[in-house]
mmCIF file of C-alpha atoms and ligand atoms in Angstrom:
data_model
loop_
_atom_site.group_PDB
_atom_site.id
_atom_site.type_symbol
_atom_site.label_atom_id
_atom_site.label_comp_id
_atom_site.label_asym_id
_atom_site.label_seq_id
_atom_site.Cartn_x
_atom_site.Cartn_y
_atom_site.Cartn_z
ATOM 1 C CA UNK A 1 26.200 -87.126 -47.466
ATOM 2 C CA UNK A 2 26.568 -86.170 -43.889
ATOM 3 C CA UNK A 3 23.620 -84.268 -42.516
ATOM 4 C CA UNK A 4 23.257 -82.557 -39.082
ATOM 5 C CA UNK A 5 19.414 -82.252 -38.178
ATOM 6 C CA UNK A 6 18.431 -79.649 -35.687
ATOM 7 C CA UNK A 7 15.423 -77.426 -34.891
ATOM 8 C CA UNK A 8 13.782 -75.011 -32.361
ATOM 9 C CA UNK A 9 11.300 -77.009 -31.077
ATOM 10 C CA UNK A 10 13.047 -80.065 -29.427
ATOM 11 C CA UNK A 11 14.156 -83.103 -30.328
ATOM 12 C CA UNK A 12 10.480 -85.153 -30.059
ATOM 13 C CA UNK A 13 8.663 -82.530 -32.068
ATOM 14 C CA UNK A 14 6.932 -84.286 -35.614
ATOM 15 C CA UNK A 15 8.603 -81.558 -38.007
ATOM 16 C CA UNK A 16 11.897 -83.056 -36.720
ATOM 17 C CA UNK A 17 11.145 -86.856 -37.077
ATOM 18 C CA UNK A 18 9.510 -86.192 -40.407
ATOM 19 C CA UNK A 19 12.627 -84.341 -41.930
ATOM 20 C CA UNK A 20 14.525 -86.827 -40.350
ATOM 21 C CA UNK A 21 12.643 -89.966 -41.909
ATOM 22 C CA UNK A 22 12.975 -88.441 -45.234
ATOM 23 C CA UNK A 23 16.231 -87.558 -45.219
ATOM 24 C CA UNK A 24 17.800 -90.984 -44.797
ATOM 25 C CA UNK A 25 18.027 -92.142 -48.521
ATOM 26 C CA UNK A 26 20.788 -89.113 -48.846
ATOM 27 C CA UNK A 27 23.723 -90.601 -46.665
ATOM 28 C CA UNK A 28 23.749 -90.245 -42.798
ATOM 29 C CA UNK A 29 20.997 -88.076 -40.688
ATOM 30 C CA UNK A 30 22.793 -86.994 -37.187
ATOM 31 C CA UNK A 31 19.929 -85.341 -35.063
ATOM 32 C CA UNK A 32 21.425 -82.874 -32.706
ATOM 33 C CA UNK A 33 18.345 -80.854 -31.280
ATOM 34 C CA UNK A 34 17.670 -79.040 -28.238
ATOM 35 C CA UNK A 35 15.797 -81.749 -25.654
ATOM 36 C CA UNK A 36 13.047 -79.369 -24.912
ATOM 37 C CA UNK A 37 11.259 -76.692 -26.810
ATOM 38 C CA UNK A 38 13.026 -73.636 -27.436
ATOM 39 C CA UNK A 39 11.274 -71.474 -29.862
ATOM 40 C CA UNK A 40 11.953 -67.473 -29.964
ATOM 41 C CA UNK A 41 14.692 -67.902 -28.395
ATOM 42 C CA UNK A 42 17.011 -66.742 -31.093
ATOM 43 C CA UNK A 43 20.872 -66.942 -31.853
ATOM 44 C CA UNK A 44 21.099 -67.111 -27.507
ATOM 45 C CA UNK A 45 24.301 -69.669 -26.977
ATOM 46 C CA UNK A 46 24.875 -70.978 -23.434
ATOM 47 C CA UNK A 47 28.100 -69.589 -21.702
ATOM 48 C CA UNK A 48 27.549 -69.604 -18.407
ATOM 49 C CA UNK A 49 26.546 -73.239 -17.798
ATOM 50 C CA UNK A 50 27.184 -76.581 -18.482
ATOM 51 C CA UNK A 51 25.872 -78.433 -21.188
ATOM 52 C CA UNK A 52 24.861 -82.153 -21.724
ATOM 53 C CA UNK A 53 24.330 -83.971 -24.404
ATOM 54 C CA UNK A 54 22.502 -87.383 -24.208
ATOM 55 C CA UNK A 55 22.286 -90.202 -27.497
ATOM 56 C CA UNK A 56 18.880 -91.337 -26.613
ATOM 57 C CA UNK A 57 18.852 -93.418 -30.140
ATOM 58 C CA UNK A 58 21.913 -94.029 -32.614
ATOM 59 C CA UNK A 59 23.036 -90.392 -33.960
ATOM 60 C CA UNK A 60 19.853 -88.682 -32.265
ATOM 61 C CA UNK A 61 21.062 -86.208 -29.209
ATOM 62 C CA UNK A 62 19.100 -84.086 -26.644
ATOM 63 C CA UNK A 63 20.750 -80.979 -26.231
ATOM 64 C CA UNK A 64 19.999 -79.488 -23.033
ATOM 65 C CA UNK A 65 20.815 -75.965 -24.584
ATOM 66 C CA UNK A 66 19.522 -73.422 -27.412
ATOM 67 C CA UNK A 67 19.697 -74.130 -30.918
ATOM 68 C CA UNK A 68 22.410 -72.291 -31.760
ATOM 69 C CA UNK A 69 24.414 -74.660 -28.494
ATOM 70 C CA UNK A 70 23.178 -77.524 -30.474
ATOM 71 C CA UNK A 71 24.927 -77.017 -34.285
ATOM 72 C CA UNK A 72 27.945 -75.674 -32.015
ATOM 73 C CA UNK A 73 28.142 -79.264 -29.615
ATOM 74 C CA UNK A 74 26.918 -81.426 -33.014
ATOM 75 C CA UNK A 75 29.760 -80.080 -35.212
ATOM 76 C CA UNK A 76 32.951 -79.723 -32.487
ATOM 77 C CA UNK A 77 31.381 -82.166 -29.789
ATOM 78 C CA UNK A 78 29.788 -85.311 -31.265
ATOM 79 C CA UNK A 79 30.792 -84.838 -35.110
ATOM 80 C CA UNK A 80 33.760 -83.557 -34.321
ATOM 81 C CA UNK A 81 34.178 -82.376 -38.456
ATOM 82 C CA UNK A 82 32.033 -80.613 -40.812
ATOM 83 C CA UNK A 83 28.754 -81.944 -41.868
ATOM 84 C CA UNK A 84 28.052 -81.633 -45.740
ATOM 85 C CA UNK A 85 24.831 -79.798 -44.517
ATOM 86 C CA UNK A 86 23.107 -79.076 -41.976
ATOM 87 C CA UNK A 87 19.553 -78.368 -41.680
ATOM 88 C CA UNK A 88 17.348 -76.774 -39.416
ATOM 89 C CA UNK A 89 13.375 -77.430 -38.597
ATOM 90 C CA UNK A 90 11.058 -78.567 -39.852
ATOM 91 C CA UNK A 91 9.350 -75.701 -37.598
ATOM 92 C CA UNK A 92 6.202 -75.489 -36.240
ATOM 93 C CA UNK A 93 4.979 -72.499 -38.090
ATOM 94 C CA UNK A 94 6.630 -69.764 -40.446
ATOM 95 C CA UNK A 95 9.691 -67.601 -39.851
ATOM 96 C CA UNK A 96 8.967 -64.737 -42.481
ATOM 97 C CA UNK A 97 9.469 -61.016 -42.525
ATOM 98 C CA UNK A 98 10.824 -59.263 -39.359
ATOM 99 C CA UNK A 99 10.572 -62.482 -37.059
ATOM 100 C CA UNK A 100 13.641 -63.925 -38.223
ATOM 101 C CA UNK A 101 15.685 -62.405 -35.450
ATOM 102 C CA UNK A 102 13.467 -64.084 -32.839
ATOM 103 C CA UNK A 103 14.044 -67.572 -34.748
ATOM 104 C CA UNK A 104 15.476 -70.347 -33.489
ATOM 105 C CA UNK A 105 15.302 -72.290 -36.047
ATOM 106 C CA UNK A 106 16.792 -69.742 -38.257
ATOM 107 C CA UNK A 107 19.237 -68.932 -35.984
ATOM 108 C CA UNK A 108 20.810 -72.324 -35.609
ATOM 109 C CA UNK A 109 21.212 -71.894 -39.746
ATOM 110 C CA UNK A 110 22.968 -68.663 -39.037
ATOM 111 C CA UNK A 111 25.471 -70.807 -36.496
ATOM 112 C CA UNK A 112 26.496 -73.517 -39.183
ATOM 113 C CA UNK A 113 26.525 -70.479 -41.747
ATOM 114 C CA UNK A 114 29.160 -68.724 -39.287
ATOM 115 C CA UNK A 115 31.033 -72.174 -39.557
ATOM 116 C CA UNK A 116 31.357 -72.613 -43.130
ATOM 117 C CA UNK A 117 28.957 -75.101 -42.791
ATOM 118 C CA UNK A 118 26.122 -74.930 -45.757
ATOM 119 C CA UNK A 119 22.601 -74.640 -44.197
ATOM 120 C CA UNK A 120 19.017 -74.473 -44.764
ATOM 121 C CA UNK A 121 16.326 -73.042 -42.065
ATOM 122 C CA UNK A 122 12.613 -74.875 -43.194
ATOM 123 C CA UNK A 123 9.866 -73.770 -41.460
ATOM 124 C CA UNK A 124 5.939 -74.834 -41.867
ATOM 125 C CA UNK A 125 3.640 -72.198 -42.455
ATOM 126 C CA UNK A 126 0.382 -73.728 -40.940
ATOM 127 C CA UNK A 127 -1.408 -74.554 -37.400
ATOM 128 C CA UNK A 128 -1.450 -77.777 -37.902
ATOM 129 C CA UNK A 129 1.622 -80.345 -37.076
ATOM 130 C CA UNK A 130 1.444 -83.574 -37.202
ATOM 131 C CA UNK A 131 3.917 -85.810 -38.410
ATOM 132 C CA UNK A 132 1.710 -86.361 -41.624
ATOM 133 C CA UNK A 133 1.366 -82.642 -41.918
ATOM 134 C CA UNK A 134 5.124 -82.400 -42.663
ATOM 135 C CA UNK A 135 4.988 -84.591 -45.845
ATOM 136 C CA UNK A 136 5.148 -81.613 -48.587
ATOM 137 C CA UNK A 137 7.488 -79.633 -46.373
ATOM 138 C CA UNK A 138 9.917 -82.958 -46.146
ATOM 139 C CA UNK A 139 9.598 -83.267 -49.784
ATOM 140 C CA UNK A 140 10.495 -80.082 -50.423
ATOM 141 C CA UNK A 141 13.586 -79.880 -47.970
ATOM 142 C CA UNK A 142 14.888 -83.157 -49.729
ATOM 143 C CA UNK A 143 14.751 -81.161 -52.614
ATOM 144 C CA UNK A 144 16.689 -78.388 -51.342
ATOM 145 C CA UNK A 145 19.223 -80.592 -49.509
ATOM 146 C CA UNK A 146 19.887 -81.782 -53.112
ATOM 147 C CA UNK A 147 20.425 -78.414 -55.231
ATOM 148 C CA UNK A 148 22.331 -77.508 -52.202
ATOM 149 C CA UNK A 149 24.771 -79.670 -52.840
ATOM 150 C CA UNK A 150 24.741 -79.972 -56.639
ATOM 151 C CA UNK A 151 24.997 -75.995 -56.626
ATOM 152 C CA UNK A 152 26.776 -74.908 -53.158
ATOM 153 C CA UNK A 153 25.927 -71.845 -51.851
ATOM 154 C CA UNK A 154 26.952 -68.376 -52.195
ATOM 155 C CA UNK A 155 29.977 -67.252 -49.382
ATOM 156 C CA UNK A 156 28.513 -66.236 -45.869
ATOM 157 C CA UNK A 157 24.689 -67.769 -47.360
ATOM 158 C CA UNK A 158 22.115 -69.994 -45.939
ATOM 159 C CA UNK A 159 18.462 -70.386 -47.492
ATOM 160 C CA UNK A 160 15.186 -69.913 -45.826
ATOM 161 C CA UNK A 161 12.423 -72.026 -46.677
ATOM 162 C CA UNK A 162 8.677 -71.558 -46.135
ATOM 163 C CA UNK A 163 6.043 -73.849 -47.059
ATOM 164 C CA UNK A 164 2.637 -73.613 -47.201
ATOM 165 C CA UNK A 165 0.058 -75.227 -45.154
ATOM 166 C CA UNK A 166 -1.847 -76.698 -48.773
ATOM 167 C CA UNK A 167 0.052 -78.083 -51.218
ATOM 168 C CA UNK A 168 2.790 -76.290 -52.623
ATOM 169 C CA UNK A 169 1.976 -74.537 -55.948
ATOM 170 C CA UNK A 170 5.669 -74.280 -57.117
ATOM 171 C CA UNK A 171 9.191 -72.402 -55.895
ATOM 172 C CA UNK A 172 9.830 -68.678 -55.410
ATOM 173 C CA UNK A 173 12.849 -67.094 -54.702
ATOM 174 C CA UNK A 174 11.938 -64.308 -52.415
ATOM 175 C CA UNK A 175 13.230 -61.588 -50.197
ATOM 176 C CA UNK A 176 12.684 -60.582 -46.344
ATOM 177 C CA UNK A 177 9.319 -59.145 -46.286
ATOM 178 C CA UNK A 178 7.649 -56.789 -43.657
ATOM 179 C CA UNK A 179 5.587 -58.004 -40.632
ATOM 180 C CA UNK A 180 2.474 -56.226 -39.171
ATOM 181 C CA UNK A 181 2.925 -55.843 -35.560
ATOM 182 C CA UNK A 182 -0.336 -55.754 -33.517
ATOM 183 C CA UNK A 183 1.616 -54.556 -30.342
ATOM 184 C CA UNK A 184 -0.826 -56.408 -28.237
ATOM 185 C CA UNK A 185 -0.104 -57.202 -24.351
ATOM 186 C CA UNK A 186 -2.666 -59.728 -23.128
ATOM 187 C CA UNK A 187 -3.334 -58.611 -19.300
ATOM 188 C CA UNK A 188 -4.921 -60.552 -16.835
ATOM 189 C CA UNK A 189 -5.242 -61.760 -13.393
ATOM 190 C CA UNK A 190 -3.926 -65.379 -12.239
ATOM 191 C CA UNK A 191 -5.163 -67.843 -10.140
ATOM 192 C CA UNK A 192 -3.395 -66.342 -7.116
ATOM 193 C CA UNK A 193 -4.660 -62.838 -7.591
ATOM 194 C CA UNK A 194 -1.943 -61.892 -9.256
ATOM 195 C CA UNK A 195 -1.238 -59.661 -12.646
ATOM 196 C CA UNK A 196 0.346 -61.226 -15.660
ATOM 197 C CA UNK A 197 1.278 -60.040 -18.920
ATOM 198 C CA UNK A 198 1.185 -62.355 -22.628
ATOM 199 C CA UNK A 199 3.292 -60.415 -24.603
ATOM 200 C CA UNK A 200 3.031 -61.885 -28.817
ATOM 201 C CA UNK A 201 -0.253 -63.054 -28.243
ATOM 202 C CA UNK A 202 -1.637 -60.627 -31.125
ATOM 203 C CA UNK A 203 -2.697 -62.349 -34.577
ATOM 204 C CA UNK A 204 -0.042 -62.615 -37.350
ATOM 205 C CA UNK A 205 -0.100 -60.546 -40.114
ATOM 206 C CA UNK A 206 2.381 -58.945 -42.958
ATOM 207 C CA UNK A 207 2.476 -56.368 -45.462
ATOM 208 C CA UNK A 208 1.316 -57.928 -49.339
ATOM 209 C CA UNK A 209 4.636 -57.217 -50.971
ATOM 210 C CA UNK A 210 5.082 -58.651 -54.240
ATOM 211 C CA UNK A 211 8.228 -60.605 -54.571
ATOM 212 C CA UNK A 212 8.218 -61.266 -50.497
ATOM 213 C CA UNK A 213 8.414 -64.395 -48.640
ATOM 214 C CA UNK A 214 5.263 -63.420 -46.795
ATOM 215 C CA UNK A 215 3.685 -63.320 -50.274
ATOM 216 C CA UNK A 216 4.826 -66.433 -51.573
ATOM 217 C CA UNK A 217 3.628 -68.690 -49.087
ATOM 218 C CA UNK A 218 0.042 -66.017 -48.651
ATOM 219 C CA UNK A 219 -0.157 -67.298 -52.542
ATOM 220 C CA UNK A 220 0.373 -71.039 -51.889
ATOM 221 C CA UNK A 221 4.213 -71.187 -53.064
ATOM 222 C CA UNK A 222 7.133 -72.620 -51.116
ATOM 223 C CA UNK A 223 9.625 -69.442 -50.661
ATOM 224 C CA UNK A 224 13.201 -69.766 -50.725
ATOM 225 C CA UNK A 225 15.279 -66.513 -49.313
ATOM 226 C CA UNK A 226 18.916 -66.442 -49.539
ATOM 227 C CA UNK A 227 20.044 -64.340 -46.329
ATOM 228 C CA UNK A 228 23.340 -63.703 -44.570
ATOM 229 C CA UNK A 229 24.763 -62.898 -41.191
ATOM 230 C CA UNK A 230 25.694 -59.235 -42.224
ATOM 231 C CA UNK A 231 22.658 -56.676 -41.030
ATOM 232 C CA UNK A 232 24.411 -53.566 -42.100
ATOM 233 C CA UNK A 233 22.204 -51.196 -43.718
ATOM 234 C CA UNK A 234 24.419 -50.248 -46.921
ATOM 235 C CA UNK A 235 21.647 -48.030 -48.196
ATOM 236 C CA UNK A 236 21.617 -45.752 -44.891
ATOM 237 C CA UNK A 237 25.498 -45.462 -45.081
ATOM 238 C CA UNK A 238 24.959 -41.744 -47.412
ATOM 239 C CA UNK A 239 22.426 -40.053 -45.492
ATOM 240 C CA UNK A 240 24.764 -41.288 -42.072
ATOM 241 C CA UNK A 241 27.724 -39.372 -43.370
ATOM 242 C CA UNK A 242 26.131 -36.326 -43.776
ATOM 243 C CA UNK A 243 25.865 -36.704 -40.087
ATOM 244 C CA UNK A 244 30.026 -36.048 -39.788
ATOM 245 C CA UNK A 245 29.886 -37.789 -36.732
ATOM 246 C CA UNK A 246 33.782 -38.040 -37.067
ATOM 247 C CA UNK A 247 33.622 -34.164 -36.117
ATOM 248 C CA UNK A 248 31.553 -34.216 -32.627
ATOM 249 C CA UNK A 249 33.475 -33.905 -29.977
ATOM 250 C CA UNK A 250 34.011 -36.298 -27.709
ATOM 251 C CA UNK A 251 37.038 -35.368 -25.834
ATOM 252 C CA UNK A 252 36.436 -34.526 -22.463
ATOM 253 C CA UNK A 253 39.228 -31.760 -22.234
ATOM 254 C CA UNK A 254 37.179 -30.008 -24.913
ATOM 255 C CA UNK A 255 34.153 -30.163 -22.989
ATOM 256 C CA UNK A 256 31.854 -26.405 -23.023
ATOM 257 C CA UNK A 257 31.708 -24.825 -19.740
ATOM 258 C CA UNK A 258 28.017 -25.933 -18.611
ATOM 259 C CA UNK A 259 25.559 -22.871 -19.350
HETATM 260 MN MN1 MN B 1 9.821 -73.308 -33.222
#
């Protein structure tokens, strides 16, 4: 099995290593992470500059780009052909609920899922991470990596794992849950005299609905959502065509005379 290893929060963070350590009895682990932290920095991809790449062990490359730059570089840059898998994290605290789009670590799932590439995002709901702190969460993505590849996945589908902080108590297959927002701004003065804003400072907190990912891991279970690229809202598509937008006029010749 060919794996490509990648994750939000550069290449020397624990949840990386840890992954990585585990997943060597499954074939060959190619580490292709960014070489400094880049978490919440979503599906960004470099355009506008050039990026290096640098082997600083056998198949383990700093990235000095986003996430997403890194699966992109790893697969058509120092691959050059499709991993079996490739997996993202293991990330320094949860990506549940309506933080996904911030994600890195998701994100960089999403880019191997846009190249037909099979991926799982895992992501460590807890505040504490070091390397020993990973063990369950390794366990657990080993696991994965395995039905993964005994079962495939589903067309335009990647998986996205969180895992408790305790011991897992078992599985759950889950859906996108709802996060509480606390809209806090954090204002203060610096050293200099001068104002500065902390903006997702606030304390993290989701809505208790049964059957969410948020729930899962609140109840000590590992949760597995499948998720896709695709963010149309099919459900909204009735009440949007009662809107007949294809009637308002937009043609400048047609235009009212002002009042
Ligand atoms: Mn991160």
């Amino acid at each position: 099995m060919l794996i490509l290893l990648t994750n939000d929060d550069g290449i020397h963070s624990a949840g990386l290593q840890a992954l990585a350590d585990r997943l060597q009895s499954l074939g060959r682990v190619v580490v292709v992470a960014p070489d400094r932290e880049r978490s919440a920095i979503g599906h960004a991809l470099t355009l506008h500059a050039p990026l290096r790449a640098e082997e600083i062990l056998t198949d383990r490359w700093a990235v000095s780009g986003t996430p997403t730059d890194a699966v992109n570089l790893g697969i058509h840059g120092i691959l050059k052909t499709k991993p079996d898998l490739v997996i993202s994290g293991i990330n320094k605290g949860g990506n549940m609920g309506d933080d996904l789009t911030y994600s890195g670590t998701v994100a960089a799932a999403m880019e191997a899922t846009l190249m037909g590439v099979p991926a799982i995002a895992v992501s460590l709901s807890s505040r504490n991470f070091k390397y020993a702190d990973f063990a369950d969460a390794s366990r657990v993505a080993e696991q994965l990596a395995l039905t993964v590849r005994e079962h495939g996945l589903p067309a335009d589908t990647f998986i996205n794992v969180n895992v408790p902080a305790q011991r897992p108590l078992g599985i759950r297959l889950t859906r996108q849950g709802k996060r509480i927002y606390e809209d806090a701004v954090i204002e203060n003065i610096d050293p200099r005299g001068r104002t500065y804003y902390w903006i997702g400072a606030g304390e993290l907190d989701f809505q208790d609905l049964d059957g969410t990912d948020c729930h899962a891991v609140q109840h000590g279970y590992v949760s597995v959502t499948p998720l896709h690229l695709d963010l149309t809202n099919y459900a909204a598509m009735d009440r949007l065509r009662q809107w007949r937008m294809e009637e308002l006029s937009i043609d400048p010749d047609h235009e009212p005379p002002p009042a």
